[in-house]
Short mmCIF file of C-alpha atoms and ligand atoms in Angstrom, two decimals:
data_model
loop_
_atom_site.label_atom_id
_atom_site.label_comp_id
_atom_site.label_asym_id
_atom_site.label_seq_id
_atom_site.Cartn_x
_atom_site.Cartn_y
_atom_site.Cartn_z
CA UNK A 1 0.45 -0.08 0.14
CA UNK A 2 1.46 3.39 -0.85
CA UNK A 3 -0.96 6.10 0.65
CA UNK A 4 -1.42 9.73 -0.22
CA UNK A 5 -0.42 11.32 2.73
CA UNK A 6 -3.09 13.83 3.24
CA UNK A 7 -5.41 11.04 3.48
CA UNK A 8 -3.81 8.80 6.28
CA UNK A 9 -6.00 8.56 9.11
CA UNK A 10 -8.98 10.65 7.50
CA UNK A 11 -10.55 7.76 5.61
CA UNK A 12 -13.22 5.42 7.39
CA UNK A 13 -12.88 3.36 3.99
CA UNK A 14 -10.32 3.64 1.17
CA UNK A 15 -12.67 4.99 -1.28
CA UNK A 16 -12.48 8.73 -3.18
CA UNK A 17 -15.67 9.77 -4.48
CA UNK A 18 -15.39 10.63 -8.15
CA UNK A 19 -16.47 13.84 -9.53
CA UNK A 20 -19.40 13.84 -11.52
CA UNK A 21 -20.61 16.77 -14.45
CA UNK A 22 -24.01 18.05 -13.25
CA UNK A 23 -24.32 15.59 -10.30
CA UNK A 24 -21.39 16.60 -7.87
CA UNK A 25 -22.26 19.52 -6.30
CA UNK A 26 -21.40 20.92 -2.67
CA UNK A 27 -24.07 18.91 -1.01
CA UNK A 28 -23.00 15.51 -2.02
CA UNK A 29 -19.26 16.39 -1.53
CA UNK A 30 -20.06 17.63 2.36
CA UNK A 31 -22.14 14.44 2.92
CA UNK A 32 -19.20 12.27 1.24
CA UNK A 33 -16.52 14.16 3.34
CA UNK A 34 -18.44 13.40 6.73
CA UNK A 35 -19.03 10.02 6.03
CA UNK A 36 -15.05 9.57 6.21
CA UNK A 37 -14.76 9.16 2.09
CA UNK A 38 -13.01 11.83 -0.17
CA UNK A 39 -15.62 13.93 -1.76
CA UNK A 40 -15.23 15.92 -5.31
CA UNK A 41 -17.15 17.67 -7.74
CA UNK A 42 -15.73 19.20 -11.50
CA UNK A 43 -14.82 22.87 -10.77
CA UNK A 44 -17.02 23.11 -14.19
CA UNK A 45 -20.09 22.39 -12.36
CA UNK A 46 -19.74 25.71 -10.38
CA UNK A 47 -21.25 27.62 -13.47
CA UNK A 48 -21.90 31.56 -12.70
CA UNK A 49 -18.79 34.02 -11.75
CA UNK A 50 -18.59 33.76 -8.11
CA UNK A 51 -19.74 30.12 -7.57
CA UNK A 52 -16.52 28.22 -6.79
CA UNK A 53 -15.42 30.99 -4.83
CA UNK A 54 -18.66 30.73 -2.85
CA UNK A 55 -18.43 26.62 -2.75
CA UNK A 56 -15.39 26.42 -1.63
CA UNK A 57 -15.71 29.11 1.23
CA UNK A 58 -18.68 27.31 2.27
CA UNK A 59 -17.39 23.43 2.37
CA UNK A 60 -14.11 24.48 4.27
CA UNK A 61 -16.75 26.24 6.95
CA UNK A 62 -19.20 23.46 7.17
CA UNK A 63 -16.49 20.39 7.14
CA UNK A 64 -14.26 22.57 9.94
CA UNK A 65 -17.34 22.92 11.82
CA UNK A 66 -18.22 19.23 11.64
CA UNK A 67 -14.69 18.15 12.49
CA UNK A 68 -14.78 20.45 15.36
CA UNK A 69 -18.28 18.81 16.64
CA UNK A 70 -17.12 15.68 15.72
CA UNK A 71 -13.27 15.59 16.88
CA UNK A 72 -13.26 11.37 16.71
CA UNK A 73 -14.25 10.70 13.12
CA UNK A 74 -12.67 11.06 10.24
CA UNK A 75 -13.51 13.40 7.92
CA UNK A 76 -11.91 13.23 4.93
CA UNK A 77 -10.85 16.25 2.58
CA UNK A 78 -12.51 17.14 -0.04
CA UNK A 79 -11.00 17.12 -4.04
CA UNK A 80 -11.84 19.64 -7.44
CA UNK A 81 -11.31 18.43 -10.56
CA UNK A 82 -10.09 20.17 -13.54
CA UNK A 83 -10.29 19.50 -16.86
CA UNK A 84 -7.02 20.20 -18.40
CA UNK A 85 -7.73 20.72 -22.04
CA UNK A 86 -7.73 23.45 -24.47
CA UNK A 87 -11.47 23.21 -24.66
CA UNK A 88 -12.06 24.53 -21.16
CA UNK A 89 -10.94 28.09 -21.28
CA UNK A 90 -11.52 28.61 -17.79
CA UNK A 91 -8.75 26.40 -16.48
CA UNK A 92 -6.64 29.00 -15.31
CA UNK A 93 -9.13 31.26 -13.40
CA UNK A 94 -10.50 28.33 -11.87
CA UNK A 95 -7.30 27.11 -10.59
CA UNK A 96 -6.31 30.29 -9.37
CA UNK A 97 -9.21 30.36 -7.14
CA UNK A 98 -8.94 26.99 -6.05
CA UNK A 99 -4.89 27.62 -5.01
CA UNK A 100 -6.34 30.83 -3.08
CA UNK A 101 -8.49 27.99 -0.91
CA UNK A 102 -5.68 25.70 -0.80
CA UNK A 103 -8.09 23.13 -2.23
CA UNK A 104 -6.40 19.84 -0.40
CA UNK A 105 -6.92 17.54 -3.22
CA UNK A 106 -6.89 18.46 -7.24
CA UNK A 107 -8.19 15.67 -9.78
CA UNK A 108 -6.88 16.39 -13.16
CA UNK A 109 -8.56 14.61 -16.25
CA UNK A 110 -8.08 14.52 -20.32
CA UNK A 111 -4.28 16.06 -20.82
CA UNK A 112 -1.48 15.71 -18.98
CA UNK A 113 -1.40 18.14 -16.30
CA UNK A 114 2.43 19.29 -16.51
CA UNK A 115 2.29 23.35 -15.73
CA UNK A 116 -0.75 22.61 -13.37
CA UNK A 117 1.20 20.11 -11.20
CA UNK A 118 3.96 22.86 -10.29
CA UNK A 119 1.15 25.40 -9.32
CA UNK A 120 -0.71 22.96 -7.09
CA UNK A 121 2.59 21.43 -5.24
CA UNK A 122 3.79 25.40 -4.63
CA UNK A 123 0.86 25.77 -1.86
CA UNK A 124 1.64 22.30 -0.54
CA UNK A 125 -1.48 20.48 -2.74
CA UNK A 126 -1.87 16.99 -3.67
CA UNK A 127 -2.62 16.19 -7.35
CA UNK A 128 -3.84 12.98 -9.22
CA UNK A 129 -4.73 12.50 -12.80
CA UNK A 130 -6.73 10.13 -14.24
CA UNK A 131 -5.78 7.91 -17.20
CA UNK A 132 -7.46 5.33 -19.22
CA UNK A 133 -3.98 3.39 -20.65
CA UNK A 134 -0.35 2.60 -19.57
CA UNK A 135 0.98 5.46 -21.78
CA UNK A 136 -1.14 8.34 -20.34
CA UNK A 137 -0.43 6.65 -17.23
CA UNK A 138 3.46 6.84 -17.95
CA UNK A 139 2.90 10.82 -19.53
CA UNK A 140 1.25 11.70 -16.13
CA UNK A 141 4.02 10.15 -13.70
CA UNK A 142 6.58 12.44 -16.04
CA UNK A 143 4.54 15.22 -15.40
CA UNK A 144 5.17 15.07 -11.36
CA UNK A 145 1.65 14.06 -10.29
CA UNK A 146 1.14 12.64 -6.48
CA UNK A 147 -1.25 9.42 -7.52
CA UNK A 148 -2.66 8.36 -10.25
CA UNK A 149 -6.37 7.00 -11.45
CA UNK A 150 -7.02 4.32 -13.54
CA UNK A 151 -10.52 4.55 -15.41
CA UNK A 152 -11.38 0.71 -16.55
CA UNK A 153 -13.67 -0.91 -18.74
CA UNK A 154 -16.98 -0.07 -17.36
CA UNK A 155 -16.59 3.38 -15.64
CA UNK A 156 -19.28 5.72 -15.69
CA UNK A 157 -18.92 8.29 -17.95
CA UNK A 158 -15.49 8.86 -20.03
CA UNK A 159 -14.15 5.59 -19.65
CA UNK A 160 -11.51 3.20 -21.04
CA UNK A 161 -11.50 -0.01 -22.73
CA UNK A 162 -8.90 -2.28 -20.84
CA UNK A 163 -10.04 -4.73 -18.09
CA UNK A 164 -9.38 -3.62 -14.46
CA UNK A 165 -7.35 -6.78 -13.95
CA UNK A 166 -5.26 -6.22 -16.34
CA UNK A 167 -4.88 -2.17 -16.56
CA UNK A 168 -3.64 -2.25 -12.76
CA UNK A 169 -1.14 -5.25 -13.45
CA UNK A 170 0.41 -3.55 -16.24
CA UNK A 171 0.97 -0.05 -14.31
CA UNK A 172 2.14 -1.81 -11.17
CA UNK A 173 5.04 -3.49 -13.01
CA UNK A 174 6.13 0.16 -13.07
CA UNK A 175 4.74 2.22 -10.49
CA UNK A 176 4.14 1.81 -6.83
CA UNK A 177 2.83 4.80 -5.75
CA UNK A 178 -0.62 5.72 -5.20
CA UNK A 179 -3.30 4.39 -7.34
CA UNK A 180 -7.04 4.41 -7.48
CA UNK A 181 -9.32 2.23 -9.53
CA UNK A 182 -12.45 3.36 -11.02
CA UNK A 183 -15.11 1.11 -12.79
CA UNK A 184 -18.42 0.03 -11.87
CA UNK A 185 -17.39 -0.18 -8.20
CA UNK A 186 -20.88 -0.06 -6.21
CA UNK A 187 -20.21 -2.38 -3.63
CA UNK A 188 -17.97 -2.79 -0.37
CA UNK A 189 -17.01 -6.04 -1.81
CA UNK A 190 -15.68 -4.07 -5.16
CA UNK A 191 -13.74 -1.77 -2.74
CA UNK A 192 -11.59 -4.64 -1.13
CA UNK A 193 -11.21 -6.29 -5.19
CA UNK A 194 -9.82 -2.86 -5.83
CA UNK A 195 -7.53 -3.36 -3.21
CA UNK A 196 -6.61 -7.08 -3.70
CA UNK A 197 -5.87 -6.15 -7.49
CA UNK A 198 -3.15 -4.10 -5.96
CA UNK A 199 -4.85 -0.82 -6.51
CA UNK A 200 -4.80 1.96 -3.14
CA UNK A 201 -8.10 3.37 -3.40
CA UNK A 202 -11.60 2.66 -4.67
CA UNK A 203 -12.79 5.21 -6.83
CA UNK A 204 -16.58 5.51 -6.73
CA UNK A 205 -19.02 7.51 -9.21
CA UNK A 206 -21.95 5.82 -10.34
CA UNK A 207 -23.17 4.54 -6.96
CA UNK A 208 -23.63 7.90 -5.29
CA UNK A 209 -25.62 9.15 -8.19
CA UNK A 210 -28.46 6.99 -6.65
CA UNK A 211 -28.41 9.19 -3.20
CA UNK A 212 -30.49 11.68 -1.91
CA UNK A 213 -27.79 14.37 -2.12
CA UNK A 214 -26.98 13.73 -5.55
CA UNK A 215 -28.06 16.59 -7.78
CA UNK A 216 -29.60 14.26 -10.38
CA UNK A 217 -33.36 14.40 -11.46
CA UNK A 218 -35.96 11.59 -9.88
CA UNK A 219 -35.62 9.50 -13.56
CA UNK A 220 -32.12 9.46 -13.59
CA UNK A 221 -32.02 7.75 -10.16
CA UNK A 222 -34.92 5.56 -11.05
CA UNK A 223 -32.85 4.80 -14.13
CA UNK A 224 -30.32 3.69 -12.57
CA UNK A 225 -32.25 1.59 -9.96
CA UNK A 226 -34.07 -0.03 -13.20
CA UNK A 227 -30.67 -0.82 -15.26
CA UNK A 228 -28.22 -3.66 -15.53
CA UNK A 229 -24.62 -3.96 -16.79
CA UNK A 230 -26.13 -4.84 -20.16
CA UNK A 231 -28.07 -1.71 -20.51
CA UNK A 232 -25.46 0.31 -20.54
CA UNK A 233 -24.12 2.16 -24.02
CA UNK A 234 -20.44 2.74 -24.67
CA UNK A 235 -20.06 5.55 -27.61
CA UNK A 236 -18.29 8.94 -28.50
CA UNK A 237 -21.23 10.44 -30.27
CA UNK A 238 -22.37 12.52 -27.51
CA UNK A 239 -19.13 13.92 -26.33
CA UNK A 240 -16.55 13.37 -28.89
CA UNK A 241 -14.77 11.16 -26.66
CA UNK A 242 -15.99 7.43 -25.65
CA UNK A 243 -17.55 7.18 -22.61
CA UNK A 244 -20.82 4.99 -21.24
CA UNK A 245 -24.67 6.02 -20.96
CA UNK A 246 -27.71 4.61 -19.64
CA UNK A 247 -29.65 2.94 -22.57
CA UNK A 248 -32.85 4.13 -21.27
CA UNK A 249 -32.05 7.92 -21.73
CA UNK A 250 -30.66 7.22 -25.25
CA UNK A 251 -34.16 6.01 -26.23
CA UNK A 252 -36.06 8.42 -24.46
CA UNK A 253 -33.92 11.00 -26.31
CA UNK A 254 -35.47 9.76 -29.58
CA UNK A 255 -32.32 7.86 -30.68
CA UNK A 256 -31.88 3.66 -31.39
CA UNK A 257 -29.15 2.97 -28.93
CA UNK A 258 -28.28 -0.24 -31.46
CA UNK A 259 -27.60 2.07 -34.66
CA UNK A 260 -26.40 5.22 -33.21
CA UNK A 261 -25.08 7.31 -36.25
CA UNK A 262 -23.53 10.88 -36.44
CA UNK A 263 -25.08 13.91 -38.44
CA UNK A 264 -23.19 13.23 -41.48
CA UNK A 265 -24.51 9.23 -41.63
CA UNK A 266 -28.50 10.96 -42.09
CA UNK A 267 -28.18 9.84 -45.77
CA UNK A 268 -27.65 6.76 -45.29
CA UNK A 269 -31.39 6.72 -43.58
CA UNK A 270 -29.98 5.80 -39.91
CA UNK A 271 -31.42 7.77 -37.18
CA UNK A 272 -29.33 10.97 -36.23
CA UNK A 273 -28.52 12.35 -32.75
CA UNK A 274 -31.04 14.99 -32.03
CA UNK A 275 -29.28 18.54 -30.62
CA UNK A 276 -32.24 18.77 -28.29
CA UNK A 277 -31.23 15.99 -26.33
CA UNK A 278 -28.14 17.18 -24.40
CA UNK A 279 -25.25 14.68 -22.88
CA UNK A 280 -25.19 14.49 -19.41
CA UNK A 281 -28.49 16.32 -18.98
CA UNK A 282 -30.46 14.32 -21.30
CA UNK A 283 -28.38 11.38 -21.84
CA UNK A 284 -27.26 10.25 -18.62
CA UNK A 285 -23.50 9.21 -17.55
CA UNK A 286 -23.69 5.52 -15.97
CA UNK A 287 -20.74 2.75 -15.28
CA UNK A 288 -21.59 -1.02 -15.33
CA UNK A 289 -21.97 -0.93 -11.55
CA UNK A 290 -25.80 0.04 -12.01
CA UNK A 291 -26.86 -3.77 -11.68
CA UNK A 292 -26.24 -3.81 -8.06
CA UNK A 293 -27.74 -0.70 -7.45
CA UNK A 294 -31.66 -0.96 -5.98
CA UNK A 295 -31.97 1.95 -3.50
CA UNK A 296 -31.43 5.97 -3.04
CA UNK A 297 -30.04 6.16 0.21
CA UNK A 298 -28.40 9.31 2.05
CA UNK A 299 -24.54 9.43 1.61
CA UNK A 300 -24.03 8.27 5.15
CA UNK A 301 -26.31 5.40 5.34
CA UNK A 302 -24.51 4.08 1.86
CA UNK A 303 -21.05 4.75 3.56
CA UNK A 304 -22.32 2.31 6.50
CA UNK A 305 -23.41 0.05 4.53
CA UNK A 306 -20.53 -0.21 2.01
CA UNK A 307 -17.80 -0.60 5.28
CA UNK A 308 -20.09 -3.38 6.62
CA UNK A 309 -19.89 -4.87 3.39
CA UNK A 310 -16.14 -4.26 3.12
CA UNK A 311 -15.52 -5.91 6.56
CA UNK A 312 -18.01 -8.66 5.22
CA UNK A 313 -16.05 -9.34 2.55
CA UNK A 314 -12.33 -9.29 4.33
CA UNK A 315 -13.94 -11.99 6.93
CA UNK A 316 -15.14 -14.28 3.86
CA UNK A 317 -11.59 -14.15 2.51
CA UNK A 318 -10.04 -14.75 5.58
CA UNK A 319 -11.80 -18.02 5.70
CA UNK A 320 -10.60 -19.43 2.23
C1 FMN B 1 -22.47 11.16 -14.98
C2 FMN B 1 -21.11 11.27 -15.00
C3 FMN B 1 -20.02 12.43 -14.91
C4 FMN B 1 -19.19 12.05 -15.11
N1 FMN B 1 -18.26 13.39 -14.86
C5 FMN B 1 -16.85 13.68 -14.91
C6 FMN B 1 -16.33 14.92 -14.61
O1 FMN B 1 -16.77 15.94 -15.01
N2 FMN B 1 -14.83 14.67 -14.62
C7 FMN B 1 -14.52 13.78 -14.48
O2 FMN B 1 -12.80 13.45 -14.53
N3 FMN B 1 -15.03 12.18 -14.58
C8 FMN B 1 -16.35 12.09 -14.81
N4 FMN B 1 -16.81 10.95 -14.47
C9 FMN B 1 -16.16 9.84 -14.58
C10 FMN B 1 -15.74 9.73 -13.16
O3 FMN B 1 -15.23 10.20 -12.39
C11 FMN B 1 -15.47 8.21 -13.27
O4 FMN B 1 -14.01 7.80 -13.40
C12 FMN B 1 -16.18 7.01 -12.86
O5 FMN B 1 -17.40 7.80 -12.30
C13 FMN B 1 -15.97 5.87 -12.23
O6 FMN B 1 -16.84 4.75 -12.53
P1 FMN B 1 -18.33 4.43 -11.99
O7 FMN B 1 -19.11 5.57 -12.50
O8 FMN B 1 -18.40 3.13 -12.76
O9 FMN B 1 -17.97 4.15 -10.40
C14 FMN B 1 -18.20 11.16 -14.70
C15 FMN B 1 -18.68 10.16 -14.16
C16 FMN B 1 -20.27 9.60 -14.39
C17 FMN B 1 -21.06 8.64 -14.29
#
């Protein structure tokens, strides 16, 4: 185990909750951190000028107050996700706000974070980067990140194509630093499985969409309850990057998930993407872990359950 120093003694379970566009807002993040797992949100969720600054001020105050009132409980640090990509024209502005607030942990995605790493390290922040393959992992390590997130096959939202067992093993041959694994982890035994494979943390997204605190419509949450792994569609049609979406939301948008076509396929007589349906808002991102999700608890109850499942899975293994 190689852990991230800032998380030592601060977690109830080795879990980092992933940032989710449109879903992860401060209410969810605060509930996750209070429950003893890292909470995170994408900076891009803070839409209006001033939102990010306000959110960070509020989160820091709420968590500090909770920790003071509950000195014996592990309260996890929070993380902010930055999309490092030329299309993110807000990156520098958002980074400056986060640096001013000394955000404990930064999660970068898309491109190797290079110059961002130095800026985060300058104030003592921790930065981890998400990757879908070996080549991207090595590039991120060259840029000096403190840890990696491996986004394996079946993860919600933008996801890789590589089996998690293969991906972790491949990376572990060259890297023994902090490692989080993501992709369809929805249970306590899944968290333990990530560790058994060689990861230090499980990185969980979709399971937390079906919680009281998540900013998702009742229909989205119900869609997760109704869906199975086979109802997850992997396509680059909606955002330009391959991602996993819930089949029923594609159907509801008037599209045929088995015959998805690009606008220039229109002449071939196929169904075409209707711009009215918006990726993430109408076409819902989910991972293949939905088949085990059957309720919408609050975050505290969910983490209680995950911990009980995690302990039970450990005991089962000891009896082998
Ligand atoms: C609805 C949704 C939105 C997401 N938005 C982002 C995002 O804005 N930034 C990011 O780095 N990852 C995003 N992800 C990917 C997650 O960070 C993570 O890799 C994934 O949720 C883990 O797999 P799981 O959902 O199967 O647990 C998103 C995932 C989902 C399901």
